[in-house]
mmCIF file of C-alpha atoms in Angstrom:
data_model
loop_
_atom_site.group_PDB
_atom_site.id
_atom_site.type_symbol
_atom_site.label_atom_id
_atom_site.label_comp_id
_atom_site.label_asym_id
_atom_site.label_seq_id
_atom_site.Cartn_x
_atom_site.Cartn_y
_atom_site.Cartn_z
ATOM 1 C CA UNK A 188 77.930 107.555 76.327
ATOM 2 C CA UNK A 189 77.532 104.370 78.222
ATOM 3 C CA UNK A 190 73.919 103.661 77.032
ATOM 4 C CA UNK A 191 73.512 99.974 76.493
ATOM 5 C CA UNK A 192 75.951 98.831 79.053
ATOM 6 C CA UNK A 193 74.498 97.063 82.086
ATOM 7 C CA UNK A 194 76.189 97.432 85.420
ATOM 8 C CA UNK A 195 75.234 95.169 88.470
ATOM 9 C CA UNK A 196 76.399 96.999 91.650
ATOM 10 C CA UNK A 197 76.778 94.856 94.766
ATOM 11 C CA UNK A 198 78.109 97.832 96.712
ATOM 12 C CA UNK A 199 77.680 99.573 100.018
ATOM 13 C CA UNK A 200 78.773 102.721 101.781
ATOM 14 C CA UNK A 201 80.837 105.042 99.591
ATOM 15 C CA UNK A 202 83.643 104.044 97.284
ATOM 16 C CA UNK A 203 81.678 101.493 95.445
ATOM 17 C CA UNK A 204 78.386 103.213 95.252
ATOM 18 C CA UNK A 205 80.107 106.469 94.079
ATOM 19 C CA UNK A 206 82.020 104.621 91.453
ATOM 20 C CA UNK A 207 78.786 103.119 90.146
ATOM 21 C CA UNK A 208 77.061 106.512 90.339
ATOM 22 C CA UNK A 209 79.782 107.899 87.944
ATOM 23 C CA UNK A 210 79.009 105.189 85.446
ATOM 24 C CA UNK A 211 75.216 105.769 85.844
ATOM 25 C CA UNK A 212 75.712 109.417 85.259
ATOM 26 C CA UNK A 213 77.498 108.552 81.930
ATOM 27 C CA UNK A 214 74.446 106.635 80.808
ATOM 28 C CA UNK A 215 75.030 103.072 82.010
ATOM 29 C CA UNK A 216 71.990 101.049 83.326
ATOM 30 C CA UNK A 217 73.155 100.573 86.867
ATOM 31 C CA UNK A 218 71.167 98.186 88.989
ATOM 32 C CA UNK A 219 71.899 98.561 92.678
ATOM 33 C CA UNK A 220 71.429 95.293 94.483
ATOM 34 C CA UNK A 221 70.834 95.712 98.261
ATOM 35 C CA UNK A 222 69.772 93.422 101.138
ATOM 36 C CA UNK A 223 66.058 93.390 101.972
ATOM 37 C CA UNK A 224 66.734 95.845 104.798
ATOM 38 C CA UNK A 225 68.898 97.928 102.602
ATOM 39 C CA UNK A 226 72.626 98.630 102.128
ATOM 40 C CA UNK A 227 74.695 100.194 104.970
ATOM 41 C CA UNK A 228 74.730 103.557 103.177
ATOM 42 C CA UNK A 229 70.939 103.625 103.045
ATOM 43 C CA UNK A 230 70.557 103.049 106.786
ATOM 44 C CA UNK A 231 73.571 105.090 108.170
ATOM 45 C CA UNK A 232 73.933 108.801 107.459
ATOM 46 C CA UNK A 233 76.630 111.385 107.750
ATOM 47 C CA UNK A 234 75.802 113.753 110.578
ATOM 48 C CA UNK A 235 72.852 111.181 111.242
ATOM 49 C CA UNK A 236 70.914 113.237 108.857
ATOM 50 C CA UNK A 237 67.944 111.879 106.872
ATOM 51 C CA UNK A 238 65.715 113.757 104.368
ATOM 52 C CA UNK A 239 62.176 112.260 104.167
ATOM 53 C CA UNK A 240 63.502 108.967 105.364
ATOM 54 C CA UNK A 241 66.533 108.899 102.918
ATOM 55 C CA UNK A 242 70.093 109.077 104.271
ATOM 56 C CA UNK A 243 72.263 111.803 102.907
ATOM 57 C CA UNK A 244 74.703 109.007 102.026
ATOM 58 C CA UNK A 245 72.168 107.665 99.662
ATOM 59 C CA UNK A 246 71.500 111.057 98.328
ATOM 60 C CA UNK A 247 75.256 111.401 97.762
ATOM 61 C CA UNK A 248 75.659 108.178 95.740
ATOM 62 C CA UNK A 249 72.247 106.880 94.644
ATOM 63 C CA UNK A 250 71.101 108.902 91.713
ATOM 64 C CA UNK A 251 70.517 107.458 88.194
ATOM 65 C CA UNK A 252 70.347 103.940 89.555
ATOM 66 C CA UNK A 253 67.524 101.279 89.580
ATOM 67 C CA UNK A 254 67.017 99.567 92.922
ATOM 68 C CA UNK A 255 66.688 95.757 93.538
ATOM 69 C CA UNK A 256 66.157 94.254 97.069
ATOM 70 C CA UNK A 257 67.527 90.802 97.150
ATOM 71 C CA UNK A 258 68.433 88.220 99.825
ATOM 72 C CA UNK A 259 71.531 86.815 98.369
ATOM 73 C CA UNK A 260 71.848 84.221 101.143
ATOM 74 C CA UNK A 261 68.728 82.369 100.088
ATOM 75 C CA UNK A 262 68.974 79.841 97.212
ATOM 76 C CA UNK A 263 66.337 81.708 95.181
ATOM 77 C CA UNK A 264 68.098 84.940 95.761
ATOM 78 C CA UNK A 265 71.389 83.459 94.536
ATOM 79 C CA UNK A 266 69.684 82.239 91.376
ATOM 80 C CA UNK A 267 68.332 85.733 90.732
ATOM 81 C CA UNK A 268 71.824 87.275 91.298
ATOM 82 C CA UNK A 269 73.314 84.761 88.797
ATOM 83 C CA UNK A 270 70.717 85.576 86.151
ATOM 84 C CA UNK A 271 71.415 89.240 86.590
ATOM 85 C CA UNK A 272 75.074 88.664 86.028
ATOM 86 C CA UNK A 273 74.823 86.346 83.097
ATOM 87 C CA UNK A 274 74.272 89.108 80.585
ATOM 88 C CA UNK A 275 75.807 92.016 82.465
ATOM 89 C CA UNK A 276 78.777 94.065 81.272
ATOM 90 C CA UNK A 277 80.177 95.049 84.514
ATOM 91 C CA UNK A 278 79.963 93.527 88.096
ATOM 92 C CA UNK A 279 80.949 95.786 90.909
ATOM 93 C CA UNK A 280 81.493 94.924 94.562
ATOM 94 C CA UNK A 281 83.279 96.343 97.525
ATOM 95 C CA UNK A 282 82.945 93.706 100.268
ATOM 96 C CA UNK A 283 85.780 92.223 102.126
ATOM 97 C CA UNK A 284 87.913 89.947 99.895
ATOM 98 C CA UNK A 285 86.342 86.549 99.455
ATOM 99 C CA UNK A 286 82.808 87.515 100.385
ATOM 100 C CA UNK A 287 81.476 87.311 96.793
ATOM 101 C CA UNK A 288 83.226 84.123 96.126
ATOM 102 C CA UNK A 289 81.370 82.499 99.155
ATOM 103 C CA UNK A 290 78.134 83.546 97.471
ATOM 104 C CA UNK A 291 79.194 81.856 94.143
ATOM 105 C CA UNK A 292 79.878 85.249 92.450
ATOM 106 C CA UNK A 293 83.522 85.767 92.659
ATOM 107 C CA UNK A 294 85.539 86.742 89.534
ATOM 108 C CA UNK A 295 86.566 83.283 88.484
ATOM 109 C CA UNK A 296 83.063 81.910 89.143
ATOM 110 C CA UNK A 297 81.390 84.637 87.059
ATOM 111 C CA UNK A 298 84.034 84.476 84.332
ATOM 112 C CA UNK A 299 83.198 80.773 83.889
ATOM 113 C CA UNK A 300 79.709 81.718 82.403
ATOM 114 C CA UNK A 301 80.262 85.260 81.194
ATOM 115 C CA UNK A 302 83.719 85.549 79.550
ATOM 116 C CA UNK A 303 83.108 89.228 78.604
ATOM 117 C CA UNK A 304 82.564 90.352 82.205
ATOM 118 C CA UNK A 305 84.385 93.324 83.600
ATOM 119 C CA UNK A 306 84.587 92.601 87.288
ATOM 120 C CA UNK A 307 85.483 95.498 89.546
ATOM 121 C CA UNK A 308 86.311 95.220 93.131
ATOM 122 C CA UNK A 309 87.588 97.702 95.706
ATOM 123 C CA UNK A 310 88.554 96.767 99.221
ATOM 124 C CA UNK A 311 90.405 98.384 102.110
ATOM 125 C CA UNK A 312 93.745 96.815 101.613
ATOM 126 C CA UNK A 313 93.718 94.753 98.488
ATOM 127 C CA UNK A 314 92.483 91.279 97.627
ATOM 128 C CA UNK A 315 95.738 89.573 99.040
ATOM 129 C CA UNK A 316 98.416 90.204 101.608
ATOM 130 C CA UNK A 317 98.828 90.191 105.372
ATOM 131 C CA UNK A 318 96.285 92.907 106.143
ATOM 132 C CA UNK A 319 93.593 92.024 103.551
ATOM 133 C CA UNK A 320 91.052 91.217 106.191
ATOM 134 C CA UNK A 321 91.505 94.549 108.169
ATOM 135 C CA UNK A 322 88.547 96.915 108.345
ATOM 136 C CA UNK A 323 88.862 99.477 105.525
ATOM 137 C CA UNK A 324 87.478 102.898 106.377
ATOM 138 C CA UNK A 325 88.488 106.398 105.261
ATOM 139 C CA UNK A 326 89.963 107.650 108.515
ATOM 140 C CA UNK A 327 91.893 104.431 109.193
ATOM 141 C CA UNK A 328 93.426 104.702 105.781
ATOM 142 C CA UNK A 329 94.405 108.369 106.280
ATOM 143 C CA UNK A 330 96.176 107.188 109.408
ATOM 144 C CA UNK A 331 97.846 104.192 107.771
ATOM 145 C CA UNK A 332 99.105 105.949 104.648
ATOM 146 C CA UNK A 333 100.969 108.851 106.148
ATOM 147 C CA UNK A 334 98.215 111.333 104.997
ATOM 148 C CA UNK A 335 97.176 112.351 108.589
ATOM 149 C CA UNK A 336 100.788 112.677 109.596
ATOM 150 C CA UNK A 337 101.630 115.004 106.776
ATOM 151 C CA UNK A 338 98.367 117.205 107.188
ATOM 152 C CA UNK A 339 97.823 120.033 109.618
ATOM 153 C CA UNK A 340 100.188 122.428 111.439
ATOM 154 C CA UNK A 341 103.657 121.472 112.757
ATOM 155 C CA UNK A 342 102.627 122.726 116.283
ATOM 156 C CA UNK A 343 99.488 120.490 116.197
ATOM 157 C CA UNK A 344 98.766 116.852 115.921
ATOM 158 C CA UNK A 345 98.441 114.743 112.721
ATOM 159 C CA UNK A 346 95.159 115.889 111.216
ATOM 160 C CA UNK A 347 92.777 113.943 109.059
ATOM 161 C CA UNK A 348 90.924 115.675 106.224
ATOM 162 C CA UNK A 349 87.293 116.194 107.103
ATOM 163 C CA UNK A 350 85.741 114.777 103.891
ATOM 164 C CA UNK A 351 86.036 111.123 102.885
ATOM 165 C CA UNK A 352 88.727 111.904 100.286
ATOM 166 C CA UNK A 353 90.212 108.339 100.245
ATOM 167 C CA UNK A 354 86.875 106.762 99.432
ATOM 168 C CA UNK A 355 86.163 109.554 96.786
ATOM 169 C CA UNK A 356 89.456 109.122 95.138
ATOM 170 C CA UNK A 357 89.164 105.245 95.136
ATOM 171 C CA UNK A 358 85.728 105.624 93.458
ATOM 172 C CA UNK A 359 87.236 107.870 90.664
ATOM 173 C CA UNK A 360 90.099 105.387 90.141
ATOM 174 C CA UNK A 361 87.840 102.465 90.039
ATOM 175 C CA UNK A 362 85.410 104.169 87.516
ATOM 176 C CA UNK A 363 88.462 104.929 85.392
ATOM 177 C CA UNK A 364 89.639 101.311 85.534
ATOM 178 C CA UNK A 365 86.202 100.121 84.556
ATOM 179 C CA UNK A 366 86.135 102.333 81.484
ATOM 180 C CA UNK A 367 89.656 101.182 80.396
ATOM 181 C CA UNK A 368 88.610 97.444 80.861
ATOM 182 C CA UNK A 369 85.408 97.999 78.821
ATOM 183 C CA UNK A 370 87.463 99.663 76.089
ATOM 184 C CA UNK A 371 89.855 96.740 76.083
ATOM 185 C CA UNK A 372 86.986 94.291 75.986
ATOM 186 C CA UNK A 373 85.558 96.076 72.920
ATOM 187 C CA UNK A 374 88.793 95.534 71.181
ATOM 188 C CA UNK A 375 89.670 92.041 72.289
ATOM 189 C CA UNK A 376 86.304 90.461 73.333
ATOM 190 C CA UNK A 377 87.784 89.544 76.687
ATOM 191 C CA UNK A 378 86.642 90.810 80.044
ATOM 192 C CA UNK A 379 89.033 91.879 82.846
ATOM 193 C CA UNK A 380 89.336 91.891 86.607
ATOM 194 C CA UNK A 381 89.740 95.419 87.896
ATOM 195 C CA UNK A 382 90.914 95.747 91.561
ATOM 196 C CA UNK A 383 91.446 98.893 93.674
ATOM 197 C CA UNK A 384 92.100 99.453 97.343
ATOM 198 C CA UNK A 385 91.584 102.330 99.747
ATOM 199 C CA UNK A 386 95.234 101.913 100.848
ATOM 200 C CA UNK A 387 96.664 102.481 97.454
ATOM 201 C CA UNK A 388 94.252 105.241 96.771
ATOM 202 C CA UNK A 389 95.367 106.960 99.930
ATOM 203 C CA UNK A 390 98.995 106.718 98.765
ATOM 204 C CA UNK A 391 98.051 107.829 95.299
ATOM 205 C CA UNK A 392 96.529 111.098 96.744
ATOM 206 C CA UNK A 393 100.075 111.951 98.007
ATOM 207 C CA UNK A 394 101.892 111.234 94.793
ATOM 208 C CA UNK A 395 103.731 114.505 94.616
ATOM 209 C CA UNK A 396 104.953 114.880 98.119
ATOM 210 C CA UNK A 397 105.563 111.152 98.661
ATOM 211 C CA UNK A 398 107.663 110.908 95.514
ATOM 212 C CA UNK A 399 109.714 113.912 96.793
ATOM 213 C CA UNK A 400 110.240 112.125 100.159
ATOM 214 C CA UNK A 401 111.048 108.662 98.661
ATOM 215 C CA UNK A 402 113.749 110.355 96.517
ATOM 216 C CA UNK A 403 115.528 112.124 99.297
ATOM 217 C CA UNK A 404 113.693 115.327 100.051
ATOM 218 C CA UNK A 405 113.593 116.013 103.800
ATOM 219 C CA UNK A 406 112.121 118.633 106.290
ATOM 220 C CA UNK A 407 112.587 119.328 109.968
ATOM 221 C CA UNK A 408 108.948 118.628 110.686
ATOM 222 C CA UNK A 409 106.313 116.285 109.223
ATOM 223 C CA UNK A 410 103.886 119.188 108.780
ATOM 224 C CA UNK A 411 104.427 122.818 107.790
ATOM 225 C CA UNK A 412 105.157 125.438 110.482
ATOM 226 C CA UNK A 413 103.480 128.774 111.006
ATOM 227 C CA UNK A 414 100.478 127.790 108.550
ATOM 228 C CA UNK A 415 102.758 126.485 105.714
ATOM 229 C CA UNK A 416 100.454 124.092 103.807
ATOM 230 C CA UNK A 417 102.946 121.331 103.502
ATOM 231 C CA UNK A 418 106.338 120.048 104.727
ATOM 232 C CA UNK A 419 107.550 120.386 101.106
ATOM 233 C CA UNK A 420 105.936 123.616 100.124
ATOM 234 C CA UNK A 421 107.519 127.106 99.375
ATOM 235 C CA UNK A 422 106.963 129.880 101.752
ATOM 236 C CA UNK A 423 104.450 131.309 102.501
ATOM 237 C CA UNK A 424 102.129 128.810 100.684
ATOM 238 C CA UNK A 425 99.463 128.030 103.212
ATOM 239 C CA UNK A 426 96.442 129.325 105.088
ATOM 240 C CA UNK A 427 96.951 132.426 107.331
ATOM 241 C CA UNK A 428 94.640 134.206 109.646
ATOM 242 C CA UNK A 429 93.470 137.693 108.767
ATOM 243 C CA UNK A 430 91.749 140.321 111.154
ATOM 244 C CA UNK A 431 88.412 138.595 110.344
ATOM 245 C CA UNK A 432 88.911 135.281 108.658
ATOM 246 C CA UNK A 433 91.514 133.317 106.827
ATOM 247 C CA UNK A 434 93.390 133.725 103.499
ATOM 248 C CA UNK A 435 95.238 131.151 101.388
ATOM 249 C CA UNK A 436 98.352 132.474 99.798
ATOM 250 C CA UNK A 437 99.988 130.318 97.178
ATOM 251 C CA UNK A 438 103.353 130.505 95.489
ATOM 252 C CA UNK A 439 104.694 134.067 95.572
ATOM 253 C CA UNK A 440 107.995 135.761 95.128
ATOM 254 C CA UNK A 441 109.359 137.388 98.256
ATOM 255 C CA UNK A 442 109.784 140.649 96.436
ATOM 256 C CA UNK A 443 106.062 140.833 95.579
ATOM 257 C CA UNK A 444 105.019 139.930 99.053
ATOM 258 C CA UNK A 445 107.298 142.608 100.418
ATOM 259 C CA UNK A 446 105.357 145.264 98.510
ATOM 260 C CA UNK A 447 101.790 143.718 98.772
ATOM 261 C CA UNK A 448 102.013 143.110 102.556
ATOM 262 C CA UNK A 449 104.210 146.158 103.314
ATOM 263 C CA UNK A 450 106.944 143.907 104.636
ATOM 264 C CA UNK A 451 110.341 145.503 103.766
ATOM 265 C CA UNK A 452 112.199 142.674 105.683
ATOM 266 C CA UNK A 453 111.212 140.347 102.740
ATOM 267 C CA UNK A 454 112.821 142.561 100.174
ATOM 268 C CA UNK A 455 116.211 140.960 100.872
ATOM 269 C CA UNK A 456 114.960 137.400 100.112
ATOM 270 C CA UNK A 457 115.218 136.015 96.453
ATOM 271 C CA UNK A 458 113.059 133.443 94.809
ATOM 272 C CA UNK A 459 115.254 130.516 95.813
ATOM 273 C CA UNK A 460 114.841 131.490 99.280
ATOM 274 C CA UNK A 461 111.183 130.481 99.102
ATOM 275 C CA UNK A 462 112.200 126.962 99.569
ATOM 276 C CA UNK A 463 115.462 127.163 101.502
ATOM 277 C CA UNK A 464 113.971 129.697 103.990
ATOM 278 C CA UNK A 465 110.322 128.728 103.703
ATOM 279 C CA UNK A 466 109.819 128.623 107.499
ATOM 280 C CA UNK A 467 111.178 132.152 108.070
ATOM 281 C CA UNK A 468 109.198 133.688 105.180
ATOM 282 C CA UNK A 469 106.015 131.928 106.349
ATOM 283 C CA UNK A 470 106.449 133.094 109.995
ATOM 284 C CA UNK A 471 106.820 136.815 108.776
ATOM 285 C CA UNK A 472 103.824 136.584 106.528
ATOM 286 C CA UNK A 473 101.704 134.824 109.159
ATOM 287 C CA UNK A 474 102.547 137.559 111.736
ATOM 288 C CA UNK A 475 101.561 140.329 109.222
ATOM 289 C CA UNK A 476 98.257 139.032 107.975
ATOM 290 C CA UNK A 477 96.134 139.688 111.119
ATOM 291 C CA UNK A 478 96.811 143.475 110.590
ATOM 292 C CA UNK A 479 94.116 143.827 108.036
ATOM 293 C CA UNK A 480 90.793 142.191 107.140
ATOM 294 C CA UNK A 481 90.308 139.648 104.293
ATOM 295 C CA UNK A 482 88.608 142.285 102.146
ATOM 296 C CA UNK A 483 91.323 144.827 102.809
ATOM 297 C CA UNK A 484 94.066 142.332 101.673
ATOM 298 C CA UNK A 485 92.375 141.310 98.450
ATOM 299 C CA UNK A 486 93.138 144.383 96.184
ATOM 300 C CA UNK A 487 96.627 144.561 97.584
ATOM 301 C CA UNK A 488 97.474 140.935 96.790
ATOM 302 C CA UNK A 489 95.852 141.203 93.439
ATOM 303 C CA UNK A 490 97.758 144.236 92.440
ATOM 304 C CA UNK A 491 101.025 142.331 92.738
ATOM 305 C CA UNK A 492 99.660 139.160 90.942
ATOM 306 C CA UNK A 493 100.053 137.100 94.159
ATOM 307 C CA UNK A 494 97.902 133.887 93.943
ATOM 308 C CA UNK A 495 95.385 134.023 96.802
ATOM 309 C CA UNK A 496 91.891 132.959 97.754
ATOM 310 C CA UNK A 497 89.752 133.666 100.782
ATOM 311 C CA UNK A 498 88.860 130.575 102.828
ATOM 312 C CA UNK A 499 85.051 129.881 102.371
ATOM 313 C CA UNK A 500 82.843 127.563 104.315
ATOM 314 C CA UNK A 501 79.970 125.588 102.862
ATOM 315 C CA UNK A 502 77.289 128.132 103.624
ATOM 316 C CA UNK A 503 79.106 130.644 101.247
ATOM 317 C CA UNK A 504 79.172 128.211 98.275
ATOM 318 C CA UNK A 505 75.696 128.662 97.119
ATOM 319 C CA UNK A 506 76.448 132.332 96.289
ATOM 320 C CA UNK A 507 79.553 131.449 94.524
ATOM 321 C CA UNK A 508 79.077 132.683 90.917
ATOM 322 C CA UNK A 509 81.520 130.273 89.300
ATOM 323 C CA UNK A 510 79.934 127.305 90.985
ATOM 324 C CA UNK A 511 76.518 128.624 89.821
ATOM 325 C CA UNK A 512 77.904 128.956 86.283
ATOM 326 C CA UNK A 513 79.131 125.400 86.378
ATOM 327 C CA UNK A 514 75.800 124.115 87.737
ATOM 328 C CA UNK A 515 77.576 122.394 90.597
ATOM 329 C CA UNK A 516 74.428 122.205 92.881
ATOM 330 C CA UNK A 517 71.170 120.432 91.687
ATOM 331 C CA UNK A 518 68.031 121.311 93.501
ATOM 332 C CA UNK A 519 65.503 118.514 92.957
ATOM 333 C CA UNK A 520 62.771 116.581 94.499
ATOM 334 C CA UNK A 521 63.244 113.227 96.279
ATOM 335 C CA UNK A 522 61.030 110.179 95.418
ATOM 336 C CA UNK A 523 59.300 111.044 98.747
ATOM 337 C CA UNK A 524 58.505 114.557 97.463
ATOM 338 C CA UNK A 525 61.028 116.245 99.664
ATOM 339 C CA UNK A 526 63.287 119.168 98.396
ATOM 340 C CA UNK A 527 66.935 117.859 98.044
ATOM 341 C CA UNK A 528 70.223 119.198 96.797
ATOM 342 C CA UNK A 529 72.668 117.118 94.950
ATOM 343 C CA UNK A 530 76.165 117.751 93.554
ATOM 344 C CA UNK A 531 76.382 117.502 89.853
ATOM 345 C CA UNK A 532 78.537 115.066 87.912
ATOM 346 C CA UNK A 533 82.059 116.594 87.910
ATOM 347 C CA UNK A 534 82.723 116.483 84.164
ATOM 348 C CA UNK A 535 81.131 118.007 81.068
ATOM 349 C CA UNK A 536 80.742 116.388 77.696
ATOM 350 C CA UNK A 537 80.308 118.612 74.676
ATOM 351 C CA UNK A 538 79.722 121.451 77.162
ATOM 352 C CA UNK A 539 77.163 119.864 79.386
ATOM 353 C CA UNK A 540 76.930 117.651 82.381
ATOM 354 C CA UNK A 541 74.844 114.482 82.046
ATOM 355 C CA UNK A 542 71.171 114.774 83.195
ATOM 356 C CA UNK A 543 69.835 113.486 86.331
ATOM 357 C CA UNK A 544 67.447 110.764 85.106
ATOM 358 C CA UNK A 545 66.491 109.533 88.551
ATOM 359 C CA UNK A 546 66.737 110.841 92.046
ATOM 360 C CA UNK A 547 67.827 108.128 94.498
ATOM 361 C CA UNK A 548 65.094 105.512 94.471
ATOM 362 C CA UNK A 549 63.237 103.597 97.260
ATOM 363 C CA UNK A 550 64.676 100.299 98.293
ATOM 364 C CA UNK A 551 63.489 97.694 95.741
ATOM 365 C CA UNK A 552 61.653 100.131 93.586
ATOM 366 C CA UNK A 553 62.512 98.418 90.434
ATOM 367 C CA UNK A 554 62.647 94.845 91.781
ATOM 368 C CA UNK A 555 59.597 93.686 89.653
ATOM 369 C CA UNK A 556 60.908 95.632 86.564
ATOM 370 C CA UNK A 557 64.354 94.048 86.795
ATOM 371 C CA UNK A 558 63.223 90.590 87.366
ATOM 372 C CA UNK A 559 60.832 90.806 84.380
ATOM 373 C CA UNK A 560 63.731 91.907 82.123
ATOM 374 C CA UNK A 561 65.762 88.857 83.094
ATOM 375 C CA UNK A 562 62.967 86.483 82.339
ATOM 376 C CA UNK A 563 60.849 85.991 85.349
ATOM 377 C CA UNK A 564 57.188 85.835 84.913
ATOM 378 C CA UNK A 565 54.645 87.778 87.048
ATOM 379 C CA UNK A 566 53.626 84.651 89.149
ATOM 380 C CA UNK A 567 57.280 83.725 89.749
ATOM 381 C CA UNK A 568 57.965 87.352 90.954
ATOM 382 C CA UNK A 569 54.982 87.153 93.275
ATOM 383 C CA UNK A 570 56.399 83.908 94.670
ATOM 384 C CA UNK A 571 59.911 85.360 95.129
ATOM 385 C CA UNK A 572 58.352 88.359 96.975
ATOM 386 C CA UNK A 573 56.243 86.108 99.153
ATOM 387 C CA UNK A 574 59.167 84.042 100.063
ATOM 388 C CA UNK A 575 61.249 87.089 100.950
ATOM 389 C CA UNK A 576 63.954 86.206 98.378
ATOM 390 C CA UNK A 577 63.333 89.655 96.915
ATOM 391 C CA UNK A 578 61.635 92.742 98.153
ATOM 392 C CA UNK A 579 59.739 95.875 96.899
ATOM 393 C CA UNK A 580 58.520 98.952 98.635
ATOM 394 C CA UNK A 581 55.211 98.770 100.425
ATOM 395 C CA UNK A 582 52.229 99.930 98.375
ATOM 396 C CA UNK A 583 51.204 103.540 98.987
ATOM 397 C CA UNK A 584 48.670 104.146 101.577
ATOM 398 C CA UNK A 585 45.139 104.972 100.328
ATOM 399 C CA UNK A 586 44.562 107.328 103.293
#
């Protein structure tokens, strides 16, 4: 789909590399440019977990890319970076605002010699404004945006989501913006600047509930009581403890709940009460659910057409038949020969997900290849490597 498009990714950590991976999955030639000692996400790992020397962060965001190790602070390295960008379709970066301009590769600088460039940047708080230089990290943005304040139980503290959902959403939005800009360029011949921020991505995640609040909807608490999933939800939509686990119950009419859960006290509530008396309905349901096991509740809820789902943890997902049908988990081999599991591209095109062309690569694994493509001769490449302007992996041991 994106075959023939060249993307230069000056990215680190999660949002930028993930957005670049989405484009790589769709067929773009993505060249990941990293410092000689590797980008942050190559050297730091969630849960401090590495597989055969590769961080799980790299395994998350590094597939289908070629790797170039480059010292962009050296004059020779800057020259290489400029040559890379001269004929690129897309430049991506997620450094703090102004960092790329100081290296001579800001949007206006690149546009001066590549008018067709789509330049995509994502930062913590945006490229301008009073807080543009604050550190941008998922947890901080969950706190800043109201997300944490509106997540969790009313009788507990503000609660962050465990996964880095702000970074992930920012990546998806950035990839979407890049695709729109490329389409516009194909029609007009003009490139574009695409800018995203973790802050606005965190706000966008809350579009439904925040729009309700900004237009006058109110609640007694910031978070739902008695397991209600949201301050603005209908009772008893939320997570409730059973005798041996937890069950999600979504929107359900009180009359159906009265039968399924053997709760005659709900029979007197009508559908409109699901909102106006959501706290009371949720409390009644939450007190009833521990009377049976999850397995015992399943057929009773299904019989009344109540939307429900047992709460699963990661260990249970490999046995999920629907996830298996969708091919969500990809078992592969790393470049070091270790078994790894990756998550598949989340979309299908003509019924199939794009193939994995390359597992995450060693740092600088394609340095020589990429430099040769942009016009450097073998002797010049040797000289750049010798001067430490660029890097490549060490030669395999003969032992």
